[in-house]
Short mmCIF file of C-alpha atoms and ligand atoms in Angstrom, two decimals:
data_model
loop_
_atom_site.label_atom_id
_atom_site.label_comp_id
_atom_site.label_asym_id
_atom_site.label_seq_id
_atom_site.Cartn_x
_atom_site.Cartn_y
_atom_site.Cartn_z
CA UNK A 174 211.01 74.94 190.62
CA UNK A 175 213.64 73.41 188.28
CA UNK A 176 213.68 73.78 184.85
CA UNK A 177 215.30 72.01 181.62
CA UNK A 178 215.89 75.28 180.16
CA UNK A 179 215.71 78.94 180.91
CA UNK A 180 215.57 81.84 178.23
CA UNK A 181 216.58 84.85 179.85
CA UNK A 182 217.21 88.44 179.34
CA UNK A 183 215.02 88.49 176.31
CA UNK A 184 212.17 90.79 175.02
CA UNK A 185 208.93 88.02 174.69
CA UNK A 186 206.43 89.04 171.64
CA UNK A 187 203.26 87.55 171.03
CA UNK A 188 200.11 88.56 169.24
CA UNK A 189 199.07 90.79 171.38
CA UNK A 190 201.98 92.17 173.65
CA UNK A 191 205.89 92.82 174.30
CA UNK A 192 207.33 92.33 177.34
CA UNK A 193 210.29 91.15 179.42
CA UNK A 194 210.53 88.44 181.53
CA UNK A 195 212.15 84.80 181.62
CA UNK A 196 210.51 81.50 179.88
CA UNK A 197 210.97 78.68 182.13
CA UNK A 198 210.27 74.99 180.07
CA UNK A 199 210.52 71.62 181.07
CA UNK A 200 209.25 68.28 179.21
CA UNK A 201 208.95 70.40 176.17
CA UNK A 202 206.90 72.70 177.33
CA UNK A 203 206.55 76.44 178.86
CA UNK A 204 206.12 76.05 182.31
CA UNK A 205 206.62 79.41 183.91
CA UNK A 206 207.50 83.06 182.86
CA UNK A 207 208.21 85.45 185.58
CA UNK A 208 211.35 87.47 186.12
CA UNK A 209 214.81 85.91 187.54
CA UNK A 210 213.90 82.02 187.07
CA UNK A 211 216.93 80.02 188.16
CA UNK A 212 217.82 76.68 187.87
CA UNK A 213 218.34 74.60 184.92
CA UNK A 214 220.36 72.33 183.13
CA UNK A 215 220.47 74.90 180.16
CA UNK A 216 220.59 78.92 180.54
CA UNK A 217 219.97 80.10 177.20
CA UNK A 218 221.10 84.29 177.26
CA UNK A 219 218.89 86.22 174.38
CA UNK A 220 220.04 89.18 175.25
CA UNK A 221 219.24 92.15 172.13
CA UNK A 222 216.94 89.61 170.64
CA UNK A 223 213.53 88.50 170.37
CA UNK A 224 211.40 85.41 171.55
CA UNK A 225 208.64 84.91 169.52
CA UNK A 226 206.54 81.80 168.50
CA UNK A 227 208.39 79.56 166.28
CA UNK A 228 206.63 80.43 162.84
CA UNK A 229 203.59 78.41 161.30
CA UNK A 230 203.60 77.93 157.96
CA UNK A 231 200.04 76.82 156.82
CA UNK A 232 200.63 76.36 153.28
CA UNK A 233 203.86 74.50 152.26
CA UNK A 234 204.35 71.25 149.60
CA UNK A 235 206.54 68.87 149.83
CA UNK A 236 207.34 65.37 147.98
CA UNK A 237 204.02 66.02 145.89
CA UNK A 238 203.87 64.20 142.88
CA UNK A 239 203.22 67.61 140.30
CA UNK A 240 202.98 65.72 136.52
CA UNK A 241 204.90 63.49 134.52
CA UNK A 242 208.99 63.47 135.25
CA UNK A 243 208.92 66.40 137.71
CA UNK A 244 209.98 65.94 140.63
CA UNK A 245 209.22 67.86 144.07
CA UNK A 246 212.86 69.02 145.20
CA UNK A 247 212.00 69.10 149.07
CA UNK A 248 211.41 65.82 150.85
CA UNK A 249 210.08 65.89 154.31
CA UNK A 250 213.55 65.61 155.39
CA UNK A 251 215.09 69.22 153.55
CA UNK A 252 211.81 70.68 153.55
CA UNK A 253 211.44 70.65 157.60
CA UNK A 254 214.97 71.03 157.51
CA UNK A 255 214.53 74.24 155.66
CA UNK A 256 212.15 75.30 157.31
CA UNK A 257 213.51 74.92 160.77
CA UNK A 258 216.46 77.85 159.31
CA UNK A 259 213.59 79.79 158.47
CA UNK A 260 212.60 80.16 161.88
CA UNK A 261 209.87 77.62 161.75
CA UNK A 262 208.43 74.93 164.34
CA UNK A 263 205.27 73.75 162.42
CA UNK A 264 204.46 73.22 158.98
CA UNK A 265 201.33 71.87 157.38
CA UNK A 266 202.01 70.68 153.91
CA UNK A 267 199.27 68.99 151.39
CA UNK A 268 198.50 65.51 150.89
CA UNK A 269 197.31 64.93 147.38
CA UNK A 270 194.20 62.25 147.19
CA UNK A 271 194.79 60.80 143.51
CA UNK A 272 191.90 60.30 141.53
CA UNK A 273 190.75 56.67 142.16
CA UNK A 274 191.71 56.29 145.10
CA UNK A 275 190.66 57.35 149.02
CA UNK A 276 191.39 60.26 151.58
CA UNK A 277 192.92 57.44 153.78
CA UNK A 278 195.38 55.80 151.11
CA UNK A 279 196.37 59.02 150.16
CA UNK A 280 197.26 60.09 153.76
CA UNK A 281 199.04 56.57 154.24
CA UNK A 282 201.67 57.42 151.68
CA UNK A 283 202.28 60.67 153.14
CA UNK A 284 202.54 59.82 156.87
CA UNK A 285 205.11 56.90 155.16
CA UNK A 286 207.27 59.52 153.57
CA UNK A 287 206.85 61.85 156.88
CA UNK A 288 207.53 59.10 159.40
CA UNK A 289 210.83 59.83 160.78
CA UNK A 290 212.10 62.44 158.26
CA UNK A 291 210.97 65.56 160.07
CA UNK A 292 212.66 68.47 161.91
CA UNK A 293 209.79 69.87 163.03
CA UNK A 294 206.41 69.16 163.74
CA UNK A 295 203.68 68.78 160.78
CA UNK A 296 200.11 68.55 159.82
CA UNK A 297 198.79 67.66 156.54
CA UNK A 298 196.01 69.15 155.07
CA UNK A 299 194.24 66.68 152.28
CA UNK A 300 193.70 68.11 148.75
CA UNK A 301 190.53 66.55 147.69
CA UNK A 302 190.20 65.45 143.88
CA UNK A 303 187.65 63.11 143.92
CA UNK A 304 184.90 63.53 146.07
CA UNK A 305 183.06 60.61 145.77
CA UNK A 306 180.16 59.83 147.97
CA UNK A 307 182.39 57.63 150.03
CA UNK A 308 184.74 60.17 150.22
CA UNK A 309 182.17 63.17 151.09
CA UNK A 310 179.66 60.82 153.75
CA UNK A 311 181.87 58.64 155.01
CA UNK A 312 185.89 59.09 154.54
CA UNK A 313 185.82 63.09 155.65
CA UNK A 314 183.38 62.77 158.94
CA UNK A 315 185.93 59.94 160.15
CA UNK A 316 188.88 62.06 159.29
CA UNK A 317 187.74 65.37 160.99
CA UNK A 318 186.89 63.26 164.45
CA UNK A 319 190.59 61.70 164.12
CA UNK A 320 192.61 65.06 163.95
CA UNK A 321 192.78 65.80 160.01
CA UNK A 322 190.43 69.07 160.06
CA UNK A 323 190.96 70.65 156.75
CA UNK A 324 190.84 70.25 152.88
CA UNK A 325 192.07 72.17 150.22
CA UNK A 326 189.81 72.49 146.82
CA UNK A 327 190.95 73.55 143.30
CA UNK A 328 189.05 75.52 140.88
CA UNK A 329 192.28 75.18 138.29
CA UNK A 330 194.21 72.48 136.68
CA UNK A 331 192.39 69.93 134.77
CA UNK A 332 193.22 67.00 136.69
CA UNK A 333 192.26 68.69 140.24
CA UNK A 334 189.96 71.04 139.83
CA UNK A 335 186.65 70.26 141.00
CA UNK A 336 183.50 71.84 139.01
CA UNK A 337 180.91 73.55 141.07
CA UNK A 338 178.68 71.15 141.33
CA UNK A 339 181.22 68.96 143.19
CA UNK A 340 182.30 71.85 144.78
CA UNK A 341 179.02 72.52 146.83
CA UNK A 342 179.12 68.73 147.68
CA UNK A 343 182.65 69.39 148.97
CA UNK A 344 181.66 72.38 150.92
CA UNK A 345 178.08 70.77 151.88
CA UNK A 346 180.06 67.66 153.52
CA UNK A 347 182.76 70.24 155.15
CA UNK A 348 180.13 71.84 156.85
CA UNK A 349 178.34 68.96 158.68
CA UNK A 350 181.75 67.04 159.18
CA UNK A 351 183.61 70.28 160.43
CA UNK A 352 186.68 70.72 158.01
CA UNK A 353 187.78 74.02 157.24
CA UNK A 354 188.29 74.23 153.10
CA UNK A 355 190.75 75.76 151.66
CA UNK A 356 189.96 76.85 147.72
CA UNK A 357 192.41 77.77 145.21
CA UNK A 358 190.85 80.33 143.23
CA UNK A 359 191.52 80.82 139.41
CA UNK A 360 189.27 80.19 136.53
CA UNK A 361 189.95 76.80 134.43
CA UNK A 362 188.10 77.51 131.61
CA UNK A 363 189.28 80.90 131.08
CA UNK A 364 193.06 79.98 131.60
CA UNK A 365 192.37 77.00 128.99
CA UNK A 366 191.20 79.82 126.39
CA UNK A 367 194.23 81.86 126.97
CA UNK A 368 196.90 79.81 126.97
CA UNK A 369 195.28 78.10 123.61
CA UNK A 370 195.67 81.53 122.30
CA UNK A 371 198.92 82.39 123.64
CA UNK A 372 199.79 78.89 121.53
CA UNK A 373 198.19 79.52 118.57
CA UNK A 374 199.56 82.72 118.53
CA UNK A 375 203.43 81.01 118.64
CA UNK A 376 203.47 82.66 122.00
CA UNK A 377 205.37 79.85 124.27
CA UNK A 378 208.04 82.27 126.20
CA UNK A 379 207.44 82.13 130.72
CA UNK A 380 206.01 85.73 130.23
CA UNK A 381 202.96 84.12 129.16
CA UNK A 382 201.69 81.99 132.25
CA UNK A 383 201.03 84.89 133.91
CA UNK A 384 198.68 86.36 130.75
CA UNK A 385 197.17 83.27 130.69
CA UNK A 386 196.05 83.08 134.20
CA UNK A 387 194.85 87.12 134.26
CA UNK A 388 193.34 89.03 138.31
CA UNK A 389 189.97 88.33 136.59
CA UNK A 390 190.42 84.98 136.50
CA UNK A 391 191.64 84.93 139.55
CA UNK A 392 188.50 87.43 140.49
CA UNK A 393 185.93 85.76 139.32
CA UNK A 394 186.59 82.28 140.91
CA UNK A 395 187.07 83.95 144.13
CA UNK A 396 183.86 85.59 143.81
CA UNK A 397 182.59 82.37 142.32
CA UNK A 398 184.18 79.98 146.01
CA UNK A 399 182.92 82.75 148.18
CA UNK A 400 179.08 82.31 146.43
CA UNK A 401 179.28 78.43 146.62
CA UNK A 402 180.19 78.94 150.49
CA UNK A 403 177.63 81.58 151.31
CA UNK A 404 175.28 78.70 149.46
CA UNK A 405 175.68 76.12 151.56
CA UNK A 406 176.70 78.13 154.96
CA UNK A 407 180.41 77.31 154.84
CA UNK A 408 183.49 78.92 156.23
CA UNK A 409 186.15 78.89 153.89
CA UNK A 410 189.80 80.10 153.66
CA UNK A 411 190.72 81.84 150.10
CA UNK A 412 194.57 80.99 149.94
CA UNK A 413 197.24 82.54 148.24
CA UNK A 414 195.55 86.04 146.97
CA UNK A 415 197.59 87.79 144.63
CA UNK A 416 195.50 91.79 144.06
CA UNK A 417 193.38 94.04 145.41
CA UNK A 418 189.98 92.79 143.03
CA UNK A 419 190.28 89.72 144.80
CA UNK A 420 191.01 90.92 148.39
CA UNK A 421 187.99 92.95 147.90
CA UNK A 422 186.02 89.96 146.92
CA UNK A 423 187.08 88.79 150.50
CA UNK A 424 186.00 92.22 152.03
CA UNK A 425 182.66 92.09 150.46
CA UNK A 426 181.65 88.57 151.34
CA UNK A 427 182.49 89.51 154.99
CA UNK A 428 180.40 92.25 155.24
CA UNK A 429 177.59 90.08 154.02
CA UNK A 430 178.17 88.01 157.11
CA UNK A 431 180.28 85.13 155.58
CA UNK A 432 182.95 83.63 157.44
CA UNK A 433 185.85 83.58 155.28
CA UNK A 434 189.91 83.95 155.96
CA UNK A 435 192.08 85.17 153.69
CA UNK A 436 196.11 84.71 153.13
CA UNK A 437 198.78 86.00 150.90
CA UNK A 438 202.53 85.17 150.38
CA UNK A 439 205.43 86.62 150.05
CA UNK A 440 205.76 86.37 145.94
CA UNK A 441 203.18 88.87 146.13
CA UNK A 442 204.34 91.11 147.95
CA UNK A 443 208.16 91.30 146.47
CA UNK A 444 207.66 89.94 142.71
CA UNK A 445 206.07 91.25 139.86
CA UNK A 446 205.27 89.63 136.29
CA UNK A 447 208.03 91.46 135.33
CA UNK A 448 209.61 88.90 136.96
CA UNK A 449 208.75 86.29 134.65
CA UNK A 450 209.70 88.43 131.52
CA UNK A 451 213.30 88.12 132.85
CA UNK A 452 215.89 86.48 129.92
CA UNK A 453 213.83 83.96 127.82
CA UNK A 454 213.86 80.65 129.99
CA UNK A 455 215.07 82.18 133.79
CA UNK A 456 211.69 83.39 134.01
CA UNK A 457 210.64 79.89 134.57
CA UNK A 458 212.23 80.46 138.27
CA UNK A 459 209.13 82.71 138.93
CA UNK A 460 206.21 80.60 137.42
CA UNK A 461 203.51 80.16 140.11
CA UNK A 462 199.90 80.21 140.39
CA UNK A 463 198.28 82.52 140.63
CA UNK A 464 200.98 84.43 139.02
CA UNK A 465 202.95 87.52 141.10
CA UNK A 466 200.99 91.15 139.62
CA UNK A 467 202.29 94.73 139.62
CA UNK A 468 203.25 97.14 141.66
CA UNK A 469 199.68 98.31 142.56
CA UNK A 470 198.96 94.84 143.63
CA UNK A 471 202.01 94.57 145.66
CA UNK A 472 201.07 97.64 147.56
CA UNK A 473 197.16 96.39 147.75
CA UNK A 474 198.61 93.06 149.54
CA UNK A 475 200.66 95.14 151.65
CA UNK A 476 197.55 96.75 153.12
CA UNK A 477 195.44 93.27 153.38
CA UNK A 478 198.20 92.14 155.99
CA UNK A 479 197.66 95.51 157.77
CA UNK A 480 194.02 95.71 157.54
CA UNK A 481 193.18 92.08 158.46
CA UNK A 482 192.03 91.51 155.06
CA UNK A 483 194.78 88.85 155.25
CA UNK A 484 194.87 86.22 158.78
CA UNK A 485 197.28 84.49 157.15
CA UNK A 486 200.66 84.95 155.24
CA UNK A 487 202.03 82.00 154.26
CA UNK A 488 204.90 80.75 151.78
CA UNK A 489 202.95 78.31 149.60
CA UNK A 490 206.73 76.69 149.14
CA UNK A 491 206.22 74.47 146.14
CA UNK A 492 210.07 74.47 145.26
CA UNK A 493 211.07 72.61 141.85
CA UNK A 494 214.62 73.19 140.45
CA UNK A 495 215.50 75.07 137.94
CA UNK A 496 218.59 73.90 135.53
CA UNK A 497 217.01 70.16 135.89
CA UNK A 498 214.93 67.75 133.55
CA UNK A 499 212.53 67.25 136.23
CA UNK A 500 212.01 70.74 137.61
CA UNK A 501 211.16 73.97 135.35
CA UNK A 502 213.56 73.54 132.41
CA UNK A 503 212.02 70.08 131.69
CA UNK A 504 212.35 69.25 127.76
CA UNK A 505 208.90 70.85 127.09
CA UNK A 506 209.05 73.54 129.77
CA UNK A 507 211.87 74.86 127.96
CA UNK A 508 209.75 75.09 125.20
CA UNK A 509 206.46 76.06 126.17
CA UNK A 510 205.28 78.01 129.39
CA UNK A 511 202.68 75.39 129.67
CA UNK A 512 204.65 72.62 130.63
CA UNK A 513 206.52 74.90 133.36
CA UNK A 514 205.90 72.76 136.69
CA UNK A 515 204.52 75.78 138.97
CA UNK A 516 205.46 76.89 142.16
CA UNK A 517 208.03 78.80 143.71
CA UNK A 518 210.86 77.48 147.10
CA UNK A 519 210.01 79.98 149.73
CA UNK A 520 209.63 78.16 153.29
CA UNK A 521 213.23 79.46 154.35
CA UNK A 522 212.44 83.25 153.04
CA UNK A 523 208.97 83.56 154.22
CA UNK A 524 209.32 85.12 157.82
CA UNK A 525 212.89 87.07 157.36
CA UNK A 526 210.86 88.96 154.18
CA UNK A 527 208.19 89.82 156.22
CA UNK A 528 210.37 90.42 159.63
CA UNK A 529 212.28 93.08 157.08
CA UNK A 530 210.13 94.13 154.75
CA UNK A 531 207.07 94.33 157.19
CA UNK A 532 208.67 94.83 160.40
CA UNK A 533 212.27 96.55 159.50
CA UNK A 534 210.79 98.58 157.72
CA UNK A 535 207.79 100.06 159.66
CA UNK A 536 205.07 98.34 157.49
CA UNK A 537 203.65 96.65 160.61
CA UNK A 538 204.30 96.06 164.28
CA UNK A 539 205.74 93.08 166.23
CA UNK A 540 202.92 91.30 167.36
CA UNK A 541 201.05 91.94 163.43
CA UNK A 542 204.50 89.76 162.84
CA UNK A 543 203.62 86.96 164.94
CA UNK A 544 200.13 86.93 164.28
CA UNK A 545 200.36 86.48 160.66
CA UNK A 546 203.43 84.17 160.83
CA UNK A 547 202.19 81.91 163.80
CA UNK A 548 199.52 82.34 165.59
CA UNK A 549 196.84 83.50 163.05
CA UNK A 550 198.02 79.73 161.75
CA UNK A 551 197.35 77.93 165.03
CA UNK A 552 194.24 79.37 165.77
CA UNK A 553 192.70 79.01 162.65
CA UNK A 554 193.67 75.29 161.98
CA UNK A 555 193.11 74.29 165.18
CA UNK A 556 196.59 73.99 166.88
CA UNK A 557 195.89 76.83 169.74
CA UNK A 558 197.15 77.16 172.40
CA UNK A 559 199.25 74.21 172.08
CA UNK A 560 200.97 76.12 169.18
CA UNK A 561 201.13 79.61 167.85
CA UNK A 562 201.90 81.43 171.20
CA UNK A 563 204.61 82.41 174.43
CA UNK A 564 202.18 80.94 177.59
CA UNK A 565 202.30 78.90 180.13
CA UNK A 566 201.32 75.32 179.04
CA UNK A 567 201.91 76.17 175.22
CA UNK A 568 204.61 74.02 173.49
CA UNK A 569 208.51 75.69 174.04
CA UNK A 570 208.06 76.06 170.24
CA UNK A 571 210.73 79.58 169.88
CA UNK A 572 212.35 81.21 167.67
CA UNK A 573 214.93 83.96 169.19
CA UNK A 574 215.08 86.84 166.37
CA UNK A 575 217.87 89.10 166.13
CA UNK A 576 216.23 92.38 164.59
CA UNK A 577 219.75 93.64 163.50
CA UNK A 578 221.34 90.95 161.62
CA UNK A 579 221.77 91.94 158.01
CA UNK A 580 221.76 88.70 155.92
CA UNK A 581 221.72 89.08 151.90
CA UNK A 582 219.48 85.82 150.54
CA UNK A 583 221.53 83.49 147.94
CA UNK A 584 220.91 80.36 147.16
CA UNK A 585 224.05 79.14 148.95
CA UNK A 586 223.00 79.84 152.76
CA UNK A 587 219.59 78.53 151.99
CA UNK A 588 218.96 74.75 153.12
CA UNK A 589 216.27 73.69 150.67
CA UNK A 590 216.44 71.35 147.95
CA UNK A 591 215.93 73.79 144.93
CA UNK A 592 218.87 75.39 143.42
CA UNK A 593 217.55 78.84 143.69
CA UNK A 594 215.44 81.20 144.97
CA UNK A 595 213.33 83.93 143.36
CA UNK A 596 214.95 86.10 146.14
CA UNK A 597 218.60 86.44 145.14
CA UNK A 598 220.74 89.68 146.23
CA UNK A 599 217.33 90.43 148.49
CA UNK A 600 218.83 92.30 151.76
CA UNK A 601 217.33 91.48 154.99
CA UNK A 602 217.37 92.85 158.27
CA UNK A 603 216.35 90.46 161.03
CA UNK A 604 216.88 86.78 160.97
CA UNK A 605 216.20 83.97 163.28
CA UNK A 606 219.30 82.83 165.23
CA UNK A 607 217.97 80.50 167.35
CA UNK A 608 214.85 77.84 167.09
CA UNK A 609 213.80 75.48 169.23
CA UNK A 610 210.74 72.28 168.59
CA UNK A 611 209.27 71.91 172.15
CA UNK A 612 212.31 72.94 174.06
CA UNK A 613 215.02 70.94 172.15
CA UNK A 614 217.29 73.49 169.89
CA UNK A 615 217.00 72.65 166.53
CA UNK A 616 219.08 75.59 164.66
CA UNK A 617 221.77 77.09 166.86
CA UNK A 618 223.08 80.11 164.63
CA UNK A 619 223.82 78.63 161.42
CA UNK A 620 224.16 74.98 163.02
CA UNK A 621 221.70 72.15 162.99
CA UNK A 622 221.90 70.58 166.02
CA UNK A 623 218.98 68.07 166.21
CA UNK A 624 218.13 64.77 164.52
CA UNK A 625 216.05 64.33 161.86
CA UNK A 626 213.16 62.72 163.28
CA UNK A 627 212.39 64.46 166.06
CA UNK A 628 209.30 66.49 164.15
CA UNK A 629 205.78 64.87 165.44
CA UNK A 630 202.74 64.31 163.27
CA UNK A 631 200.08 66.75 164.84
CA UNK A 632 196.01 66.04 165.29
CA UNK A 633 194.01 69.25 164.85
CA UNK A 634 191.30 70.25 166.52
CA UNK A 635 188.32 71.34 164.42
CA UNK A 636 188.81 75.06 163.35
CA UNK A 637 187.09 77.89 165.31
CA UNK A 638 185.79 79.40 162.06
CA UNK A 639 183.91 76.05 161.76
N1 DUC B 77 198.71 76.12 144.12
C1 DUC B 77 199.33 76.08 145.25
O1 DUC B 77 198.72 76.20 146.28
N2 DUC B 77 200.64 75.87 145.27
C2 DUC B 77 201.43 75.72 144.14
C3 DUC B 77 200.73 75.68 142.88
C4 DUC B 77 199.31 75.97 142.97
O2 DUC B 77 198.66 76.08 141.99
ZN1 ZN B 78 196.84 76.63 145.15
ZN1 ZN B 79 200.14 75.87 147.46
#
């Protein structure tokens, strides 16, 4: 057997073992993993290091229109790019339907800004504003059968949320078309009362997005999402959960019998809305819904990646930059938390955190690691085995890990668009060295070493939870 390239001398971890033994992949895919495979154009020694699953981030935004004169500071271009130094082979960013229009105009736009900008491969899941009765009977039925197998809902912001009676709809269509819905979970209403009093009250400084947007907000619209589900019989996935009073929300509704998935991110498990209360306007860099806790909650999320509370962990990248009229120090966001575009860069930081906090430091094992950064992902959205795993037939979709590198974040060695990151001076202990997109090398070290362009578009299967 000949091969286009051989990994050898490594130490393969997937979900659910560690081994040694030699990957063997040709046409961009694994073709054989026994010990001493021999010949191939390319020997590739990962000797000391790890082959894992190239990561899967499920929850990234790029080039997403997010209000008047900000703009998105990743493209599909430095946001794949990014991510690729990040150790990933897959994202799956949004695409926004705007209200008037269709599912399918809204994904034209975004396959035109994807098409031939990518590093690595991508899936878009479609954020649905306006769920019209074309949209529920017709539109998402089509969509499903052609690869595009999830939705996200939001319960905040008054030009996306959708009220619970459109909700249900939502939910009721998902069901009998087979999407998987995703549902951001924070209390308009009660975030409209607060930050009216934070106003009247002259209160304008960052500090206050997170009092506006309180856990029982957050609480009580994930308890609300998971009792429209349970409703109408439909699985859900509860995204970005910042505390413990919501992960328990999750716990509860799963011992009723619902089928519900739950993910965090890495802002909650290494910020704090102390964060936000830094000097007057840097607090801005940390603005992000929902908003990053305490220390309690920190440890709580810990535990929901441990106890399986959480499938997923995710970055929820939604980068804007900071010192620049269209990012968070816009003319009003300078003046008024409100106007503070929100969402945090994180795509690049997403697995080395949790490879050094989680791993590094003892917090959880190897193939936890690869579960929750890939193939928790794949599974769930309906990309496995193609994705998400080391096995014969799977995409050669690797990332080699050196466990011992010590890399301190800045700004400067990070490849996104933003010019910062909430992680600054944050010491790490593991990084990805090596990543390849179905056996070509992308990131050699710190080089890039592919063309933009070669990331596919990927169809979905529907979602097992479905
Ligand atoms: N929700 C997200 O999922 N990302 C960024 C902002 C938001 O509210
Ligand atoms: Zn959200
Ligand atoms: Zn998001």
């Amino acid at each position: 057997m000949s091969f286009d390239t051989i990994i050898r001398n490594g130490t393969i971890v997937t979900a659910s073992d560690t081994f040694r033994c030699d990957v063997g992949i040709r046409n961009g895919r694994i073709i054989a993993m026994a010990e001493n495979l021999d010949d191939a154009d390319e020997i590739i020694d990962a000797s000391g290091l790890y082959v894992m699953p190239g990561g899967i981030d499920s929850h990234v935004h790029l080039a997403q229109p997010s209000g008047d004169g900000i703009v998105m500071a990743d493209d599909f271009a430095s946001g794949t790019l990014s991510a690729a130094f990040g150790g990933n082979t897959t994202v799956m960013p949004f695409c926004l339907q705007e209200k008037g229009s269709t599912l399918r105009e809204a994904l034209k736009a975004y396959h035109a800004k994807a098409e031939g900008e990518c590093y690595i491969d991508v899936s878009f899941h479609i954020i649905v504003t306006d769920p019209t009765s074309h949209v529920l009977g017709q539109e998402l039925p089509a969509l499903v059968a052609d690869g595009y197998t999830s939705i996200k809902v939001f319960m905040t912001y008054e030009n996306l949320r959708l009220r619970d009676d459109e909700i249900l709809a939502t939910l009721d269509s998902a069901r009998t078309s087979g999407a998987l819905v995703m549902v951001h979970c924070e209390n308009e209403d009660a975030i409209r009362f607060l930050i009216g009093r934070h106003e009247a009250n002259g209160e304008f400084a960052a500090k206050y997005h997170a009092t506006s947007r309180p856990v029982a907000a957050e609480r009580e619209a994930t308890h609300r999402a998971l009792s429209l589900a349970e409703i109408v019989d439909t699985p859900i996935v509860i995204v970005h959960v910042s505390n413990r009073q919501a992960m328990e929300e999750i716990q509860r509704a799963r011992a009723r019998g619902s089928k519900v998935a739950g993910e965090t991110c890495p802002q909650y498990l290494m910020l704090t809305a102390d964060d936000l209360n830094a000097t007057e306007l840097e607090g801005a860099k940390f603005v992000c819904s929902p908003p990053p806790r305490d220390a309690e909650s920190q440890i709580a999320c810990w535990e929901g990646l441990q106890n399986g509370t959480f499938d997923l962990f995710s970055s929820d990248h939604c980068p804007f930059r900071y010192d620049d009229d269209a990012g968070k120090l816009n003319e009003k966001g300078k003046r008024n938390f409100r106007w503070i575009p929100n969402g945090i860069p994180g795509v690049e930081t997403r697995l080395p955190i949790l490879f050094s906090e989680g791993v590094s430091k003892g917090r959880i094992d190897l193939n936890r690691f690869v579960a929750l950064s890939s193939t928790n992902h794949a599974k769930l959205y309906g990309l496995y085995p193609r994705k998400g795993t080391i096995a014969i037939g799977s995409d050669a979709d690797i990332a080699l890990w050196d466990p011992k590198k010590s890399v301190v974040i800045t700004n400067d060695i990070l490849h996104h668009g933003a010019d910062y990151t909430p992680y600054e001076g944050l010491a790490i202990t593991g990084w990805p060295v090596r990543v390849m997109v179905r056996g070509k090398t992308v990131i050699n070290g710190e080089a890039l070493v592919a063309e933009k362009g070669l990331g596919n578009y990927l169809a979905r299967a529907r979602s097992p939870l479905v």
